[in-house]
CSV table of C-alpha atoms and ligand atoms in Angstrom, one decimal:
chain,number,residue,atom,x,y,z
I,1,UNK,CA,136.2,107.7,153.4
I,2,UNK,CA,139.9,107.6,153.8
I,3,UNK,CA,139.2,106.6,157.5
I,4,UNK,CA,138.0,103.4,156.4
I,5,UNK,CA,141.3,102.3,155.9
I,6,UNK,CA,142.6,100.1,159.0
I,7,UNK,CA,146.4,101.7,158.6
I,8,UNK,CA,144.9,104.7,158.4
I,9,UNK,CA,142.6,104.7,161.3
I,10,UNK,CA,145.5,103.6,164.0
I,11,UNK,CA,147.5,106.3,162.2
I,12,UNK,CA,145.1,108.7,163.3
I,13,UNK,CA,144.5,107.4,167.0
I,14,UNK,CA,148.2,107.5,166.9
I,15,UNK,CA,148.7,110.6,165.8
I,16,UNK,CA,145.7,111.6,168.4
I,17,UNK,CA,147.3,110.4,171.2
I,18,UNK,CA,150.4,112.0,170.6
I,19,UNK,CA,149.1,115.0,170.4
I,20,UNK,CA,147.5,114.5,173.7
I,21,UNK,CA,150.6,113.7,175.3
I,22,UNK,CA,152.3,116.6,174.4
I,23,UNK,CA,149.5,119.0,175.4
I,24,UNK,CA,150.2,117.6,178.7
I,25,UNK,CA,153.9,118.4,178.4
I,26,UNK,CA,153.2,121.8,177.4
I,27,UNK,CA,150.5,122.4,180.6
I,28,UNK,CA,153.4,121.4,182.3
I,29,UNK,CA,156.1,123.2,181.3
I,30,UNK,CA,154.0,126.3,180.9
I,31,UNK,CA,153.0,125.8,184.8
I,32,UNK,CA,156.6,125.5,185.6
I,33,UNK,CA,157.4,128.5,183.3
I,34,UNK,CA,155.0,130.8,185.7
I,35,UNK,CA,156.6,129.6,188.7
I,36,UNK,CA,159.9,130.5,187.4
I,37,UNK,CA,158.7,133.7,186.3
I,38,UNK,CA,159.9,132.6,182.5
I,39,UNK,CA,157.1,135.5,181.0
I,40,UNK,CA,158.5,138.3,179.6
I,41,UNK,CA,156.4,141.2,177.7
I,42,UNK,CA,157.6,143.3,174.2
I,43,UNK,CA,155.9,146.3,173.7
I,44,UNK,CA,155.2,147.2,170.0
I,45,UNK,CA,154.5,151.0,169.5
I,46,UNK,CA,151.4,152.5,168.1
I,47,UNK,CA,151.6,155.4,165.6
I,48,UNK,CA,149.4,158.3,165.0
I,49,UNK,CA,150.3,160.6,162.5
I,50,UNK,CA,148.6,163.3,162.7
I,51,UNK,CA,150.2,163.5,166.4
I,52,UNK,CA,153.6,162.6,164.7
I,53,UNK,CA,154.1,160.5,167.1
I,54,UNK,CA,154.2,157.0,168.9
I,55,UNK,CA,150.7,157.3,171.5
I,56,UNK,CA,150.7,154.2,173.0
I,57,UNK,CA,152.1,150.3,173.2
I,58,UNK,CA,150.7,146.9,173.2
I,59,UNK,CA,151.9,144.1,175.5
I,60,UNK,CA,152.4,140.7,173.7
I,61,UNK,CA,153.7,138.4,176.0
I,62,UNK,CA,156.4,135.9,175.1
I,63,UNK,CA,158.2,132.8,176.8
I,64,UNK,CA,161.9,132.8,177.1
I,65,UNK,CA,162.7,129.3,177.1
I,66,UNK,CA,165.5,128.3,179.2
I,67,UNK,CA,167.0,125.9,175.9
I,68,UNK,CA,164.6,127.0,173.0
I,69,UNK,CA,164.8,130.9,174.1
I,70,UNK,CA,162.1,133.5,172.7
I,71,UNK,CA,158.4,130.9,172.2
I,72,UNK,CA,156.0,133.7,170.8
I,73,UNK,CA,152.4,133.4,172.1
I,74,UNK,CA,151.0,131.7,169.1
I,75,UNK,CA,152.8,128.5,170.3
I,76,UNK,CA,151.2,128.2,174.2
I,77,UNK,CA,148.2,130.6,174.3
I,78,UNK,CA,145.7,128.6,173.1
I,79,UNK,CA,146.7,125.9,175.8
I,80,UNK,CA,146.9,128.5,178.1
I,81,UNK,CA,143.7,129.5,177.6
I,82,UNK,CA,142.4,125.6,177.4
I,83,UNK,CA,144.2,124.5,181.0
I,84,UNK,CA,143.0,127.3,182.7
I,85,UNK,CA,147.0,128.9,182.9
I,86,UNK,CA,145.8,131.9,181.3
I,87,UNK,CA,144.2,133.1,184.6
I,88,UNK,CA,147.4,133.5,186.6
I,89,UNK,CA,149.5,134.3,183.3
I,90,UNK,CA,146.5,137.0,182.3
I,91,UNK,CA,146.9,138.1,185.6
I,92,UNK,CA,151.0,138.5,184.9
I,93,UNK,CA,150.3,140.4,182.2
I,94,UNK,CA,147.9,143.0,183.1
I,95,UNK,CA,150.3,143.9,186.6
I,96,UNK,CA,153.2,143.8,184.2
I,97,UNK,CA,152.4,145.6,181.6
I,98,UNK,CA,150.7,148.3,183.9
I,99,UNK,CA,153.9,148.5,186.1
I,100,UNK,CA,156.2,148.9,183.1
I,101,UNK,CA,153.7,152.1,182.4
I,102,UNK,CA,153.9,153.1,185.7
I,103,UNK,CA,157.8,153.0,185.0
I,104,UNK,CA,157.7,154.9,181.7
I,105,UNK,CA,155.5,157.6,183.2
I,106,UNK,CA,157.9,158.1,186.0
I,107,UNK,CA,161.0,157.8,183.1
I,108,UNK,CA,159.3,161.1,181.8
I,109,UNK,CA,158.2,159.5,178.1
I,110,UNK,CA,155.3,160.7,176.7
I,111,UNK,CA,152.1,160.1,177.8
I,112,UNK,CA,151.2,156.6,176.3
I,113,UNK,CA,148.2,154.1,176.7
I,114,UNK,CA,149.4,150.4,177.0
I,115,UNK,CA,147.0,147.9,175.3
I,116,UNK,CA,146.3,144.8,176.7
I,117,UNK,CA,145.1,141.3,174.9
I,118,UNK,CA,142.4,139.7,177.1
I,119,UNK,CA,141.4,136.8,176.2
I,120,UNK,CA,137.3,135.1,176.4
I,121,UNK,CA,138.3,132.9,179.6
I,122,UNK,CA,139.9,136.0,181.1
I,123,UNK,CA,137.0,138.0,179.7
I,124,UNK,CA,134.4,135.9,181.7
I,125,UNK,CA,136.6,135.8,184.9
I,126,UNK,CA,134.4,138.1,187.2
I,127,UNK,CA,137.7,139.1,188.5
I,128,UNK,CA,138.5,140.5,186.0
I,129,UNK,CA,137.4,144.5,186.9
I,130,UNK,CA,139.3,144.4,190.5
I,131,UNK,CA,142.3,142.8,188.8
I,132,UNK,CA,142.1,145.8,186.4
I,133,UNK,CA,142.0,147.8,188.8
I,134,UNK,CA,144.3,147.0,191.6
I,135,UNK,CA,147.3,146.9,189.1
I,136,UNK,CA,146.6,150.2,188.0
I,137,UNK,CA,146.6,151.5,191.4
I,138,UNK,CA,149.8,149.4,192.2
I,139,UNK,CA,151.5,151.2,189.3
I,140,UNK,CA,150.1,154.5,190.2
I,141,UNK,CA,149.1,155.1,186.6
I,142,UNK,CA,145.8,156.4,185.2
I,143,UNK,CA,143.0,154.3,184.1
I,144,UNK,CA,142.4,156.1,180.2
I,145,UNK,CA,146.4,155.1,180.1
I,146,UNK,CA,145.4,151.8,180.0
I,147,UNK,CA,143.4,149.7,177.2
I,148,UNK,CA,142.2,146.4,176.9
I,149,UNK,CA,141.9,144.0,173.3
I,150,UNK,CA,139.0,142.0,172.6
I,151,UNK,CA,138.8,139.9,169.2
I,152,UNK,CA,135.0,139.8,168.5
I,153,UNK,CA,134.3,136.7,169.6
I,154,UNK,CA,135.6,137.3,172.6
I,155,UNK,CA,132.8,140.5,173.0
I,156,UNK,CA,130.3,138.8,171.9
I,157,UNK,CA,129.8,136.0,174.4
I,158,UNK,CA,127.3,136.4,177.3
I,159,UNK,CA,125.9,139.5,176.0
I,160,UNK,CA,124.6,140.7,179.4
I,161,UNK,CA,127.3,140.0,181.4
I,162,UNK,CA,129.6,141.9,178.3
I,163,UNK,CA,127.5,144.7,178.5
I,164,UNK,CA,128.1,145.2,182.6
I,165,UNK,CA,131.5,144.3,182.5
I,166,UNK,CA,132.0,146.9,179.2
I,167,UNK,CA,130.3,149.4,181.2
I,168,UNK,CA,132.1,149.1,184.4
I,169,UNK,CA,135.7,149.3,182.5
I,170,UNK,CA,134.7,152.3,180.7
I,171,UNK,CA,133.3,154.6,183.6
I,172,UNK,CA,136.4,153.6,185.3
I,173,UNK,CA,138.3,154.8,182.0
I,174,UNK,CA,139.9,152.2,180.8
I,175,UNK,CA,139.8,152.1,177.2
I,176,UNK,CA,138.2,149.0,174.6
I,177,UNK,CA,139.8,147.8,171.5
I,178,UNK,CA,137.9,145.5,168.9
I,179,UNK,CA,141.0,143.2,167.6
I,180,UNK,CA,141.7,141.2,164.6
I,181,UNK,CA,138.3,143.3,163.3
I,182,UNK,CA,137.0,141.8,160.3
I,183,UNK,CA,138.0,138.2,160.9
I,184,UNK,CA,135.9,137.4,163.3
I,185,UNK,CA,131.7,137.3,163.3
I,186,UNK,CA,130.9,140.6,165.2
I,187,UNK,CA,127.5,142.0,163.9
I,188,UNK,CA,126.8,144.9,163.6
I,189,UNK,CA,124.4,144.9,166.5
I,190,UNK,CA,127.4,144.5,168.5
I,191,UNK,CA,129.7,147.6,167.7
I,192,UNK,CA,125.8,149.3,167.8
I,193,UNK,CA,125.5,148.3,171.7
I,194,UNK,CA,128.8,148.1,173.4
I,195,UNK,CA,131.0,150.9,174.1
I,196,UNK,CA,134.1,150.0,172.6
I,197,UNK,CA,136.4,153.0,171.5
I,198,UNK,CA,138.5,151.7,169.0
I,199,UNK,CA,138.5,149.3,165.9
I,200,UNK,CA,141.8,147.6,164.8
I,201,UNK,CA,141.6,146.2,161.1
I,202,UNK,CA,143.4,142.9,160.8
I,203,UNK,CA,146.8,142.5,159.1
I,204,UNK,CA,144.9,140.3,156.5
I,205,UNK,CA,143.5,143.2,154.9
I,206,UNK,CA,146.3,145.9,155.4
I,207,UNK,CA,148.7,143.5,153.5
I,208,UNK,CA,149.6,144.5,150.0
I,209,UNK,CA,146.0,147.0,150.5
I,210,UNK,CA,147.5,149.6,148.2
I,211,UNK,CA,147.3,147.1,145.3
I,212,UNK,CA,144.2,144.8,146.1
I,213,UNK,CA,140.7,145.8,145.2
I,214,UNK,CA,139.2,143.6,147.7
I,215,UNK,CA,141.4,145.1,150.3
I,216,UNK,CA,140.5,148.4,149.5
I,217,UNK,CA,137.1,147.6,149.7
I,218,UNK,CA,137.1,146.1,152.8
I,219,UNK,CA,139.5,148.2,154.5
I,220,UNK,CA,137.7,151.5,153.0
I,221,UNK,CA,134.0,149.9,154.7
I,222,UNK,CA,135.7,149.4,157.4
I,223,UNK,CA,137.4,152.9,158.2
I,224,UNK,CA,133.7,154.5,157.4
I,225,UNK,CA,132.2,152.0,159.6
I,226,UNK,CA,134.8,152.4,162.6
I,227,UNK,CA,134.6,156.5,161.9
I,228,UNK,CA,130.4,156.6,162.0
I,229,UNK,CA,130.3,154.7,164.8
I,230,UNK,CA,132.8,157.3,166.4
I,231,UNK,CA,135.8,154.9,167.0
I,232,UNK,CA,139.3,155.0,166.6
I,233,UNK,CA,140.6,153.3,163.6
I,234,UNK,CA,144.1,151.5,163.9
I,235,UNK,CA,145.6,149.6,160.7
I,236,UNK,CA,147.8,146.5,162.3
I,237,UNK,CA,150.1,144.4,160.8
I,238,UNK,CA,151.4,147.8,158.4
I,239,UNK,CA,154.7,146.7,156.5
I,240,UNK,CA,155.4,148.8,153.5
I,241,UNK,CA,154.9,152.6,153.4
I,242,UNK,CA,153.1,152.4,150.0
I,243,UNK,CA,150.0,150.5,152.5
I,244,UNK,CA,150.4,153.5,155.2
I,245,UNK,CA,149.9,156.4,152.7
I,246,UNK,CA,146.5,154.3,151.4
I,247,UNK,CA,144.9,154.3,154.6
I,248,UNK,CA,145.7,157.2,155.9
I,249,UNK,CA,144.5,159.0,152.6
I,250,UNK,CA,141.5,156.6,153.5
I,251,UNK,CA,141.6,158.3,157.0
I,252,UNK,CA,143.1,155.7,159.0
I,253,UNK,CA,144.2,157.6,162.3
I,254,UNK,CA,146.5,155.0,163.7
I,255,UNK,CA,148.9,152.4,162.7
I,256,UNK,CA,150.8,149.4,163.9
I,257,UNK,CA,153.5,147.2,162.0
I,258,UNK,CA,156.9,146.2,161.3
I,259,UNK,CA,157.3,149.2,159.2
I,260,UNK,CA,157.3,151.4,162.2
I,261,UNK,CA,158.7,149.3,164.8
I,262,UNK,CA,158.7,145.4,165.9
I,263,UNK,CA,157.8,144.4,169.1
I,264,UNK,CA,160.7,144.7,171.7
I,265,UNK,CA,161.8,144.2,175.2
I,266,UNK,CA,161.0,147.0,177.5
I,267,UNK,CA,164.8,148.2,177.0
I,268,UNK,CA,164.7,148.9,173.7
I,269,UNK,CA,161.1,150.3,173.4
I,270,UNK,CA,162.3,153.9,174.0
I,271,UNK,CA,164.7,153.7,170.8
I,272,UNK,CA,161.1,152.2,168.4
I,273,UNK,CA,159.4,155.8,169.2
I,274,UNK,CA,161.0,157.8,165.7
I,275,UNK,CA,158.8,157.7,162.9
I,276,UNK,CA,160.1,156.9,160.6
I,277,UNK,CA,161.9,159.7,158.2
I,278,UNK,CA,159.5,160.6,155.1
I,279,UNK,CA,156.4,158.4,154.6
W,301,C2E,P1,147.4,140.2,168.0
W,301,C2E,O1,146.8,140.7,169.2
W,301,C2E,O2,146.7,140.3,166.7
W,301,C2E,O3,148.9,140.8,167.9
W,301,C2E,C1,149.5,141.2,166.7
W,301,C2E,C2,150.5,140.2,166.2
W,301,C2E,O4,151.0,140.6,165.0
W,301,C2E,C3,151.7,140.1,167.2
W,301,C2E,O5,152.2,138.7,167.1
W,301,C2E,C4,152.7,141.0,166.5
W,301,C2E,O6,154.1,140.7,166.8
W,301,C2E,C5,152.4,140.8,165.1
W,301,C2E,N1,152.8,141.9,164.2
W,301,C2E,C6,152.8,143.2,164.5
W,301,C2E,N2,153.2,143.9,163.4
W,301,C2E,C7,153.4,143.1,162.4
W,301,C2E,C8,153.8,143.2,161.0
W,301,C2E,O7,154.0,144.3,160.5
W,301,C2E,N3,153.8,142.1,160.3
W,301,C2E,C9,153.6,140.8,160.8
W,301,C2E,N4,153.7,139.8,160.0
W,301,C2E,N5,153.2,140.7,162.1
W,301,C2E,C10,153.1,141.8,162.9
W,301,C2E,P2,152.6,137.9,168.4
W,301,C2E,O8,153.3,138.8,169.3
W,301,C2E,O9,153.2,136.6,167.9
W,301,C2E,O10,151.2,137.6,169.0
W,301,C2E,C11,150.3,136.7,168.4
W,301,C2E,C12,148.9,136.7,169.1
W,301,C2E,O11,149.0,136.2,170.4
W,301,C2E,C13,148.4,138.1,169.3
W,301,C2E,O12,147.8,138.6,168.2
W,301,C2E,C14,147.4,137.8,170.4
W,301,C2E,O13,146.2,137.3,169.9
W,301,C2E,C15,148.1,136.8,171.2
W,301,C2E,N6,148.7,137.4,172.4
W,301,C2E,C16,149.9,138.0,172.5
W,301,C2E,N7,150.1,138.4,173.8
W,301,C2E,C17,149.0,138.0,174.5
W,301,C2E,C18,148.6,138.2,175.9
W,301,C2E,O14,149.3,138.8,176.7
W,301,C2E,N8,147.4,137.6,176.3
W,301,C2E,C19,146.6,137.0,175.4
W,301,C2E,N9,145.4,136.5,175.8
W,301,C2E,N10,146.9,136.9,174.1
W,301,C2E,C20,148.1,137.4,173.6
W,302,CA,CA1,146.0,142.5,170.0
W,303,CA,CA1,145.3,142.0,166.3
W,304,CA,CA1,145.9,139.0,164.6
């Protein structure tokens, strides 16, 4: 109704084509950030406590802005993924984070497994596999080091061409995450037929879980469901320790979160590996 206003209405197109414009920018500048290799990857640790200690990493990637310095994804993926960037800036990713690996191995840290975020256009890129593949080879690391992140929406498109593409990844090794699980509108039919290996439980319901009923609810359904099916179960997005001690009373396995460690540059990562002292 509030459309019908004239003010209103070139407001809109206004606003509209404003936006547009600076979608364009940000194609742009985004093109121009690849070329000048402006990418840079943080690795956040993963936790498992009953190993006592950090198991793996995921690669976020950022963009470090020559003027307006660290831009976290959040602010360019989704154009990314819209202008068709996210093929050669996926492509970044996957060789960087598996080199980095490769390095870490060599650097004589503990075994880890890097996880990867794939997005649906990347997802659907038949390349996808030899990509995969090559860069592991490249980095002389092992396949079940390396682990890729699907949000459910992602999985569920195409459900044939899923299924081959989940099948090839895993006899290769390479290990499948369910992302942001829970927000998302995975059936069950899903988690029945693909071969994923592990479930990660969105921040939303982690937050404050120790004193929500609804979290607890959801977050308890969810740890039975991920543990019947024979998945891993990682809590993301953990910040207070009183939320750690739920789930893993729950049976939570593994754990993510600003409690145990930001994100951080690849120089820093081997100092975010302590747990922390007394949980
Ligand atoms: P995500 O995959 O769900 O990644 C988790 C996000 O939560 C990250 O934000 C991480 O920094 C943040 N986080 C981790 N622990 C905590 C915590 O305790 N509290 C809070 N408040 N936040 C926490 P980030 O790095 O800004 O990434 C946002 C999203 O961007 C990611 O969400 C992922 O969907 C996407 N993304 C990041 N890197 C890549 C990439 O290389 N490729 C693709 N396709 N997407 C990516
Ligand atoms: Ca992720
Ligand atoms: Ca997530
Ligand atoms: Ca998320």
């Amino acid at each position: 109704a509030s459309l019908a206003n004239p003010a209103q209405v070139m407001l809109h197109s206004v606003n509209a084509r404003r936006q547009a414009i600076e979608q364009m920018q940000l194609e742009q500048d985004l093109r121009q950030a690849l070329a000048r290799s402006e990418f840079v990857l943080h690795y956040q640790p993963v936790f498992d406590l009953q190993a006592g200690r950090a198991i793996g990493a995921e690669a976020l990637v950022r963009w470090q802005h020559p003027e307006r310095g660290l831009v976290p994804p959040g602010a360019f993926i989704d154009t990314a993924e819209s202008s068709g960037l996210i093929g050669p800036l996926g492509l970044w990713v996957i060789r960087e984070a598996c080199r980095q690996l490769g390095e870490w191995n060599r650097a004589g840290l503990p075994h880890m497994r890097m996880a990867i975020n794939v997005s649906a256009r990347q997802f659907l890129d038949p390349q996808l596999g030899q990509h995969l593949r090559e860069a592991i080879a490249a980095a002389g690391i092992s396949p079940d080091q390396l682990e890729i992140e699907l949000t459910e929406t992602v999985a569920m498109v195409d459900h044939a061409h899923t299924h081959r593409v989940f099948s090839a990844l895993r006899s290769d090794g390479v290990g499948i995450a369910i992302d942001d699980f829970g927000t998302g509108y995975a059936s069950m039919s899903y988690l029945r037929k693909l071969p994923f290996d592990k479930l990660k439980i969105d921040r939303e319901f982690v937050t404050d879980v120790h004193r929500s009923r609804e979290g607890q609810a959801i977050c308890g359904a969810l740890i039975e469901l991920g543990k019947g099916l024979g998945l891993r179960v990682l809590a993301e997005g953990v910040e207070q320790k009183e939320e750690v001690r739920y789930l893993a009373q729950q049976g939570c396995d593994l754990f993510q979160g600003y409690y145990f460690a930001r994100p951080v540059a690849a120089a820093q990562f081997e100092h975010s590996l302590m747990l922390p002292p007394a949980l």
